[in-house]
PDB file of C-alpha atoms in Angstrom:
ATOM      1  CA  UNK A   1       0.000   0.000   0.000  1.00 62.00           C
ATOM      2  CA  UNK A   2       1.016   3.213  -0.397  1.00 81.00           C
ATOM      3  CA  UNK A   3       2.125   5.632   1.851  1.00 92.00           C
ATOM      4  CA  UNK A   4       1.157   9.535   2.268  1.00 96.00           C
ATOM      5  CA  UNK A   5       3.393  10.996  -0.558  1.00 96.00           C
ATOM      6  CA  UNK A   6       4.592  14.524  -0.764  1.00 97.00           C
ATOM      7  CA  UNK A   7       5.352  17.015  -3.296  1.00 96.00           C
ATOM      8  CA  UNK A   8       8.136  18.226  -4.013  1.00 96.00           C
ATOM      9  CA  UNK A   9      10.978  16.707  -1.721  1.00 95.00           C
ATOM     10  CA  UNK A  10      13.111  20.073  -1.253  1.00 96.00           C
ATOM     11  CA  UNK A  11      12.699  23.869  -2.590  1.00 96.00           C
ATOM     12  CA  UNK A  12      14.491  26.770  -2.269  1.00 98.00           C
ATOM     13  CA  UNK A  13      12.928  29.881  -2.571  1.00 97.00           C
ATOM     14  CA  UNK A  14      13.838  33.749  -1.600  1.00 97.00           C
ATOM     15  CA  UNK A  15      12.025  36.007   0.812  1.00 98.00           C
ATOM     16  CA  UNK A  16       9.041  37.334   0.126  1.00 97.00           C
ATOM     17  CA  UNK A  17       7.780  34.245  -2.647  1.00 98.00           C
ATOM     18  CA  UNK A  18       5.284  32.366  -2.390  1.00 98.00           C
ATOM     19  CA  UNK A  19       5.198  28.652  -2.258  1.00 98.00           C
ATOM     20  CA  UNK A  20       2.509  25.679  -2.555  1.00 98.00           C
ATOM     21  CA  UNK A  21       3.515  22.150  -0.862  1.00 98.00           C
ATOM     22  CA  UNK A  22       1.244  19.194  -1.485  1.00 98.00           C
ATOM     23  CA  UNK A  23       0.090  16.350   0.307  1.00 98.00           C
ATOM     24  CA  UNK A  24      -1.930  13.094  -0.787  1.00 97.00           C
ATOM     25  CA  UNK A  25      -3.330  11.092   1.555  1.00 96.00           C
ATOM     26  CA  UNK A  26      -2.750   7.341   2.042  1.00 95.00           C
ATOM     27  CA  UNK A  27      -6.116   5.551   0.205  1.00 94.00           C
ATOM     28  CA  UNK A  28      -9.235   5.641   2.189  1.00 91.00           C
ATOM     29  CA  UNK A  29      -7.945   8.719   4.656  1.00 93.00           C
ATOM     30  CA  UNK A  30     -10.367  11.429   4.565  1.00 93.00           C
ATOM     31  CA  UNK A  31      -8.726  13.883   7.109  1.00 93.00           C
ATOM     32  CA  UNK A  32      -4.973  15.411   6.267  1.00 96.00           C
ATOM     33  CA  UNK A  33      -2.958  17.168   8.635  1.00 96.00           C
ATOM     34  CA  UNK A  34       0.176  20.021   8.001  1.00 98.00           C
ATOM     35  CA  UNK A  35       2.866  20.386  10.714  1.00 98.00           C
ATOM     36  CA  UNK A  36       5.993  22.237  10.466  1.00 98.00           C
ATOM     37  CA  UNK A  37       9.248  20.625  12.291  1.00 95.00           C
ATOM     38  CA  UNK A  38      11.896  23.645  12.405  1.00 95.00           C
ATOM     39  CA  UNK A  39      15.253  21.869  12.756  1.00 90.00           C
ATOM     40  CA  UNK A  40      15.836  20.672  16.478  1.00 86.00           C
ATOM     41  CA  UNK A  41      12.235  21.224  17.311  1.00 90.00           C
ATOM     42  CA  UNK A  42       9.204  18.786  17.314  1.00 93.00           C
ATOM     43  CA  UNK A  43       7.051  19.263  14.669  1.00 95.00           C
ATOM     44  CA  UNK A  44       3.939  22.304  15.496  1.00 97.00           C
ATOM     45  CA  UNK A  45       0.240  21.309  14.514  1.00 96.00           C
ATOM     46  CA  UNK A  46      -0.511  23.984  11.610  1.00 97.00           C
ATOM     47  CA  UNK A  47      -3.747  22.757  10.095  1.00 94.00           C
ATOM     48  CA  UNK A  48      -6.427  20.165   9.783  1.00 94.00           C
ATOM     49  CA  UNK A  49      -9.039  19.308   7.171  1.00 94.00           C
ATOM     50  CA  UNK A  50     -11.624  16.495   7.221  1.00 91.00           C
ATOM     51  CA  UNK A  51     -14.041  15.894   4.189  1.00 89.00           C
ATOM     52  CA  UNK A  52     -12.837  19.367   2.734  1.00 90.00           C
ATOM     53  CA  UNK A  53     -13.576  21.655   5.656  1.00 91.00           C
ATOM     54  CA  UNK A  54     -11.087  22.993   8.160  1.00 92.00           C
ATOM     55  CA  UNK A  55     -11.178  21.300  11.509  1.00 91.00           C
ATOM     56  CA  UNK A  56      -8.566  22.873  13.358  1.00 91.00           C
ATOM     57  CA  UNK A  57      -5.589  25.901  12.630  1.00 93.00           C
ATOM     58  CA  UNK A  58      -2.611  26.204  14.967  1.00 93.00           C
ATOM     59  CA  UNK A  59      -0.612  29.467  16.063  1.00 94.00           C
ATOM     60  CA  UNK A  60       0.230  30.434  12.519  1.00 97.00           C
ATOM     61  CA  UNK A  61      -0.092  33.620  10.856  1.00 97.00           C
ATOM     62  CA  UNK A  62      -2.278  34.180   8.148  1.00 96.00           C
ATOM     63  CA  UNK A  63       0.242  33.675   5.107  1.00 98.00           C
ATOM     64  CA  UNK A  64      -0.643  29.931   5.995  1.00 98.00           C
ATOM     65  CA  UNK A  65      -3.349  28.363   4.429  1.00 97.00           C
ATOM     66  CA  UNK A  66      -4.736  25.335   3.340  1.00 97.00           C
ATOM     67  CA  UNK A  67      -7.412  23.251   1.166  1.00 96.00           C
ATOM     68  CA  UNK A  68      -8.461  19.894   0.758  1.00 97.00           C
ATOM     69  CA  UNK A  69      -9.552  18.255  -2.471  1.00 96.00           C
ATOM     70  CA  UNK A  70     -12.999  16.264  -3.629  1.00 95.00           C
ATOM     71  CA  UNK A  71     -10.016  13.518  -3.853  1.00 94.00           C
ATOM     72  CA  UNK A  72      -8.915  14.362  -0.176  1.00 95.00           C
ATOM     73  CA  UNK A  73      -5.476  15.227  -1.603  1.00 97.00           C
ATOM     74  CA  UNK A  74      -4.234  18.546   0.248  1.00 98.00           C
ATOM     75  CA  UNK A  75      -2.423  21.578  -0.571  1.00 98.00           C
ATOM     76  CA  UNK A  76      -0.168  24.001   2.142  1.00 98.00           C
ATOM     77  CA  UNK A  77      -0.172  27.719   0.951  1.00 98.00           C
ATOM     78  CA  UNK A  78       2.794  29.928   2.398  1.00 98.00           C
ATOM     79  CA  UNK A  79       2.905  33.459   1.384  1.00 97.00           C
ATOM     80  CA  UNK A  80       5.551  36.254   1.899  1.00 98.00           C
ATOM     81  CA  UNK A  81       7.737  33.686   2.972  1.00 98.00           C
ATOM     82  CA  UNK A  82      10.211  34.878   6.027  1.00 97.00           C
ATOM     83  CA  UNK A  83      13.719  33.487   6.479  1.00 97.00           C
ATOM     84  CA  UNK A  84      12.278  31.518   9.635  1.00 96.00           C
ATOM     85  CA  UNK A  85       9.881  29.458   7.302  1.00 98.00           C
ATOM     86  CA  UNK A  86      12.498  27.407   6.392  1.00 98.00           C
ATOM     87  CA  UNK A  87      11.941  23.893   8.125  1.00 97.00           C
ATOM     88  CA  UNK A  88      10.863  20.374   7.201  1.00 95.00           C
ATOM     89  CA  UNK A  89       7.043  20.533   6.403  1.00 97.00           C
ATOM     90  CA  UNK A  90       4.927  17.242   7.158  1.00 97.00           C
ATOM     91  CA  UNK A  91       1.742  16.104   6.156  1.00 97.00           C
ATOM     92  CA  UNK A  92      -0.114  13.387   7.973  1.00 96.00           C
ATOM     93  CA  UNK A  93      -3.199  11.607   7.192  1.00 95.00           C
ATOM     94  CA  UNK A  94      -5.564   9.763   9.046  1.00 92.00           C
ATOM     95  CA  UNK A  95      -8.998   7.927   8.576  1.00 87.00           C
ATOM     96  CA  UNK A  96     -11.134   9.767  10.645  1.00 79.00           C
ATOM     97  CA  UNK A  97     -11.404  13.153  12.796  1.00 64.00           C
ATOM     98  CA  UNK A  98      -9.952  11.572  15.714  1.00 67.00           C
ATOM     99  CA  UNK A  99      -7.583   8.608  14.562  1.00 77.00           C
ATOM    100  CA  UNK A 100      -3.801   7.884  14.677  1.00 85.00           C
ATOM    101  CA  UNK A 101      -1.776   9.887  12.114  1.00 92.00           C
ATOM    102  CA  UNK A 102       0.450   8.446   9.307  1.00 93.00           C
ATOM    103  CA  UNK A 103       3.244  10.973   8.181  1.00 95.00           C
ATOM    104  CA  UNK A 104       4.488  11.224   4.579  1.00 95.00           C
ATOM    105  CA  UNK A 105       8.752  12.137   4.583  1.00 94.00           C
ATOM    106  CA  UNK A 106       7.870  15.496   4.489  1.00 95.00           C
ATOM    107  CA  UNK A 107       8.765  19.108   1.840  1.00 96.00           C
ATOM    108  CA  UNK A 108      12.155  20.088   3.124  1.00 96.00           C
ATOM    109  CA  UNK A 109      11.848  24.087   2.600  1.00 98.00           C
ATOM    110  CA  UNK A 110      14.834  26.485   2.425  1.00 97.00           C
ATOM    111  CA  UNK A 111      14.134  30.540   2.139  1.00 97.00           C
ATOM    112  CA  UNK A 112      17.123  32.353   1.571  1.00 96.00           C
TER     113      UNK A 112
ATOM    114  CA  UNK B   1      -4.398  22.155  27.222  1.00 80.00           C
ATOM    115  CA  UNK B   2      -2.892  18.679  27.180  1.00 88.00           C
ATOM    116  CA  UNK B   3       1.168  18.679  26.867  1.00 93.00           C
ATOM    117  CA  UNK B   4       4.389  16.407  27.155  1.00 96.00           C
ATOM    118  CA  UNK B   5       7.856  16.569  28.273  1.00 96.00           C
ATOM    119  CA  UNK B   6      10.310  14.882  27.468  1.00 97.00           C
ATOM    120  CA  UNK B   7      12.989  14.573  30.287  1.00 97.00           C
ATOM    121  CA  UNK B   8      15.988  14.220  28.443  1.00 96.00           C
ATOM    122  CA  UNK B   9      17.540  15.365  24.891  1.00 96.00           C
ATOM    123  CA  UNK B  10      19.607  12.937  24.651  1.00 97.00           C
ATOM    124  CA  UNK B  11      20.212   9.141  25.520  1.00 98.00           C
ATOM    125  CA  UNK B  12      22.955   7.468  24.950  1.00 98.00           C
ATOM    126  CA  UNK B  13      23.499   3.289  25.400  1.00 98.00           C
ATOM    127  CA  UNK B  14      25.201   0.789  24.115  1.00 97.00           C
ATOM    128  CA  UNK B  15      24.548  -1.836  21.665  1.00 97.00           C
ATOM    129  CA  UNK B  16      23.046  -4.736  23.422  1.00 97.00           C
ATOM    130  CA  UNK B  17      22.129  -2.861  26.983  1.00 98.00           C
ATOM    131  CA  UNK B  18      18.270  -1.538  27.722  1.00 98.00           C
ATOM    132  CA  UNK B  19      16.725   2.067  26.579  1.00 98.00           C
ATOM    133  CA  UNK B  20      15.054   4.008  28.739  1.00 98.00           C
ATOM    134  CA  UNK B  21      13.290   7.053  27.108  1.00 98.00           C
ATOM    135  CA  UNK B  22      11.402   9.274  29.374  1.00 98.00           C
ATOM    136  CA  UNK B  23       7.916  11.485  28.825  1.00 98.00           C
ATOM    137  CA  UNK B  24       5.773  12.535  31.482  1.00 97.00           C
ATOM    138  CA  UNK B  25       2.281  13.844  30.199  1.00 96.00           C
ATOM    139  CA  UNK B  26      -0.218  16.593  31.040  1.00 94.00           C
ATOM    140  CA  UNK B  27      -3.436  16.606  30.210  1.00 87.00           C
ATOM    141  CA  UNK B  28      -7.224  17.487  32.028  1.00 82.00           C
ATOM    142  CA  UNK B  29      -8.779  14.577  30.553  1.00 82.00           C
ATOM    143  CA  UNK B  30      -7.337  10.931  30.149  1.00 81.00           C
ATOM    144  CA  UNK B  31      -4.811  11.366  27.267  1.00 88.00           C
ATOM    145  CA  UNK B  32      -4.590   9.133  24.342  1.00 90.00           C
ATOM    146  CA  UNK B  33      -0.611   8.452  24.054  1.00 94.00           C
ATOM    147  CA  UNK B  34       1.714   8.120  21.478  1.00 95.00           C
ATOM    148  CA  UNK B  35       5.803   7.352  20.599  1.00 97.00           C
ATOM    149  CA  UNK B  36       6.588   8.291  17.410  1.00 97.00           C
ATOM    150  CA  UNK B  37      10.273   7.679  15.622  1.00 97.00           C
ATOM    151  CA  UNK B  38      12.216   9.653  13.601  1.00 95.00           C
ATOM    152  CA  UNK B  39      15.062   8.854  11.600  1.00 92.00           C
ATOM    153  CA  UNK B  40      17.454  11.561  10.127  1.00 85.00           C
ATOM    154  CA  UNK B  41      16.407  12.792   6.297  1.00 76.00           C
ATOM    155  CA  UNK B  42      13.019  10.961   7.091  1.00 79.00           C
ATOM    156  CA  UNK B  43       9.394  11.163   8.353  1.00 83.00           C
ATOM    157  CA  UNK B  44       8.140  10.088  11.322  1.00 92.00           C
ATOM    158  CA  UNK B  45       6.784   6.664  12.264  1.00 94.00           C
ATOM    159  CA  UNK B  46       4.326   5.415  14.537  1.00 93.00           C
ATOM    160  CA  UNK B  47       6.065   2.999  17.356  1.00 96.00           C
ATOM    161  CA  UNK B  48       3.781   2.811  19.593  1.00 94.00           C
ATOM    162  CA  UNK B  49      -0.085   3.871  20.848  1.00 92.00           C
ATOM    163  CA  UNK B  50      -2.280   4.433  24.119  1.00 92.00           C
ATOM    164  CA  UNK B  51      -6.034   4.865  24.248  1.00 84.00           C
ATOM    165  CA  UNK B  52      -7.195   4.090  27.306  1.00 77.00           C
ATOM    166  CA  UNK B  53      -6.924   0.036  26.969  1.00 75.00           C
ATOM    167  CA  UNK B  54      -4.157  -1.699  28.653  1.00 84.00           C
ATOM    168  CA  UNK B  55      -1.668   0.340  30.513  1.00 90.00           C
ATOM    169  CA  UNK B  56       1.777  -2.017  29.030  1.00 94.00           C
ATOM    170  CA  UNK B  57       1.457  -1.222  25.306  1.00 95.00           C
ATOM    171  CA  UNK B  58       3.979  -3.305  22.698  1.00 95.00           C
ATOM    172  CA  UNK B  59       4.945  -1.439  19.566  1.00 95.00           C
ATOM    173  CA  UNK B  60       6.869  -2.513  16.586  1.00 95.00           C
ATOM    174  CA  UNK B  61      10.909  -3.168  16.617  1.00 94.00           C
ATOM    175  CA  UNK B  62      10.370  -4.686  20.556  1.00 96.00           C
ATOM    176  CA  UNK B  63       9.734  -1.323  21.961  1.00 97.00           C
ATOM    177  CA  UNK B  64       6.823  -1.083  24.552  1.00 97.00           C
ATOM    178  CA  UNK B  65       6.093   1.497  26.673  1.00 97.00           C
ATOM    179  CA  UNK B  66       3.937   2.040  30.083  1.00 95.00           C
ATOM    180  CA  UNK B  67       1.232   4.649  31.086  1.00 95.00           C
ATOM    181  CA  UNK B  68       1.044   5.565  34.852  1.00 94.00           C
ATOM    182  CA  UNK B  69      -1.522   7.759  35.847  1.00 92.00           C
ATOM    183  CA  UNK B  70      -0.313   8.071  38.878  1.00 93.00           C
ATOM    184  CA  UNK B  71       3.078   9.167  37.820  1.00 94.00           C
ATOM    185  CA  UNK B  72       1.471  10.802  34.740  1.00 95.00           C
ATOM    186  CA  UNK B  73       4.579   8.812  32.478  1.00 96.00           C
ATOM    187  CA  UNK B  74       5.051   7.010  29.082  1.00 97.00           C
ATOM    188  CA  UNK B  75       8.068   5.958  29.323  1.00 98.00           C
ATOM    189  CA  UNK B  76       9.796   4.127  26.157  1.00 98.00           C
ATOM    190  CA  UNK B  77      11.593   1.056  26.754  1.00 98.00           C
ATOM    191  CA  UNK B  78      13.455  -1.546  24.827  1.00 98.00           C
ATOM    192  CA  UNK B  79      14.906  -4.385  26.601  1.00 97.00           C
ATOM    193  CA  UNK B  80      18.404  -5.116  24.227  1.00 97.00           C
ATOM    194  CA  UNK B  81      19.706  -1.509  21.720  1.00 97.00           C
ATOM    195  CA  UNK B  82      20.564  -2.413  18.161  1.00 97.00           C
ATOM    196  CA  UNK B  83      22.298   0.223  16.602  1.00 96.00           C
ATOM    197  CA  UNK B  84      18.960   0.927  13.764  1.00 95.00           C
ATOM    198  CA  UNK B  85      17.582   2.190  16.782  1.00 97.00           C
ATOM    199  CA  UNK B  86      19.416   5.827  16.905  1.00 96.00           C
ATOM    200  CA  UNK B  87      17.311   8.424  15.745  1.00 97.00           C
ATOM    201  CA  UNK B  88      15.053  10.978  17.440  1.00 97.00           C
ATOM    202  CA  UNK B  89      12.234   9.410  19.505  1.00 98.00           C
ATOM    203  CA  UNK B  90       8.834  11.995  20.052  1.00 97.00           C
ATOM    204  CA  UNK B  91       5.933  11.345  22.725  1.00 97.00           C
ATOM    205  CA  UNK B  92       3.208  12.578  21.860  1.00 96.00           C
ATOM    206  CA  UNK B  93      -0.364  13.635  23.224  1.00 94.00           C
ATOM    207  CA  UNK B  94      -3.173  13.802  20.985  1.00 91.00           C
ATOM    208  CA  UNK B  95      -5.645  17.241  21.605  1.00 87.00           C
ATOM    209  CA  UNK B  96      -9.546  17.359  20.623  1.00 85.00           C
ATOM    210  CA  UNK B  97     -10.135  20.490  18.935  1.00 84.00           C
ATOM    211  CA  UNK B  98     -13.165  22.896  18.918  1.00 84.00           C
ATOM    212  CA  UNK B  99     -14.102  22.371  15.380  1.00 78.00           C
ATOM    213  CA  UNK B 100     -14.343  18.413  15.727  1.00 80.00           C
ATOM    214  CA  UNK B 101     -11.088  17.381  14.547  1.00 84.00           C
ATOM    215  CA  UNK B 102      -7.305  16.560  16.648  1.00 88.00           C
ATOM    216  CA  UNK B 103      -3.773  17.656  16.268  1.00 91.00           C
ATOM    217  CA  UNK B 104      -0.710  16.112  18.162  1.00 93.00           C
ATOM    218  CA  UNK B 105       1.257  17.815  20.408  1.00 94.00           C
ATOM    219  CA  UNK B 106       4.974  16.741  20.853  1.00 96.00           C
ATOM    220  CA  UNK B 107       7.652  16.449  22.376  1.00 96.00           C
ATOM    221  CA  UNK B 108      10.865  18.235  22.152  1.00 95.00           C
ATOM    222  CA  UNK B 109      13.033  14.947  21.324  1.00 96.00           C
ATOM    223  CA  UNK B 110      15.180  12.490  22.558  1.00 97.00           C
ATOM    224  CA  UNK B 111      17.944  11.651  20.616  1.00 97.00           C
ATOM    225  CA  UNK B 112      19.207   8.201  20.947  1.00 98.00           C
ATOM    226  CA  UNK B 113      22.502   7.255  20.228  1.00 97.00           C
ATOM    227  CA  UNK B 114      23.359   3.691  20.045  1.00 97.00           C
ATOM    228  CA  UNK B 115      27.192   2.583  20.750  1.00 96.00           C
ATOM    229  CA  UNK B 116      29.102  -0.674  20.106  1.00 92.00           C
TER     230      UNK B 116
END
């Protein structure tokens, strides 16, 4: 079976860009969650979607955002990207609302 | 809010000997508990889970871990290191959140080194 994938692997972008990150879910997962991991850190909850409607946004500014698919595929919007942006960004799906999460190996993003 | 620590950064052991990875919990309600591995360049992977069931849980690789409420600890353990076992170990607490749905909090880390 396959796993939750992620697109792309790394990027490197400059201050100020913007940048999309996407996520799909392992089959039959309806709910995707984003973290970011900055390096040394545990990863922070940024968003999660179930059935295409936000469920729950973390202590991130508004430059974040999110959608989820009619496929339940998922999407991570950064905007006016800042210098500490840079970190490893996961994705994590999960069958339910309330189930155990399965991580993908995550969008490695650099802003220089 | 519901929260973990994780009493040490780092661990270090040799091949062979037992690992002890520590995480006490906080939490208003009773928690639903996880230990999740990472190693380096990858994602992170479920080892272990608690919901509420029995209070020894076994996870994959021979790693269980056991919840004490009245210690409010998870602690990781592995009876005999083998050196695939360094990486970064998380505990983990799940959160409900107002709009129906969960997020996991973590951990700040332990990184386990295994020696020969």
């Amino acid at each position: 079976d396959a796993g939750v994938t992620q697109s792309p692997t790394h990027l490197i972008k400059t201050r100020g860009q913007q940048v999309t990150l996407r996520c799909s879910p392992i089959s039959g997962h309806k709910s995707v969650s984003w973290y970011q991991q900055v390096l040394g850190q545990g990863p922070q909850f940024i968003f999660q979607y179930y059935e295409k409607e936000e469920r729950g946004r973390g202590n991130f500014p508004d430059r974040f955002s999110a959608r989820q698919f009619p496929n339940y595929s998922s999407e991570l919007n950064v905007n006016a990207l800042l210098l500490g942006d840079s970190a490893l960004y996961l994705c994590a799906s999960s069958p339910g609302r309330t189930n155990e999460q399965f991580f993908g190996p995550g969008t490695r993003l650099t802003v220089l | 809010a519901q929260s973990v620590t994780q009493l040490d950064s780092h661990v270090s052991v040799s091949e062979g000997t037992p690992v002890l990875l520590r995480c006490n919990y906080s939490s208003s309600y009773s928690p639903s508990l996880f230990w999740y591995v990472q190693h380096p360049n990858k994602g992170l992977q479920l080892l272990l889970k608690y919901t509420s069931a029995a209070t020894l849980v076994k996870g994959i690789n021979g790693f269980e871990a056991e919840f004490k409420k009245s210690e409010t600890s998870f602690h990781l353990t592995k009876p005999s290191a083998h050196m695939s076992d360094a990486a970064e170990y998380f505990c983990v607490v799940i959160s409900i959140l107002t709009g129906g749905g969960n997020k996991l909090t973590f951990g700040t880390g332990t990184q386990l080194k295994v020696e020969l």
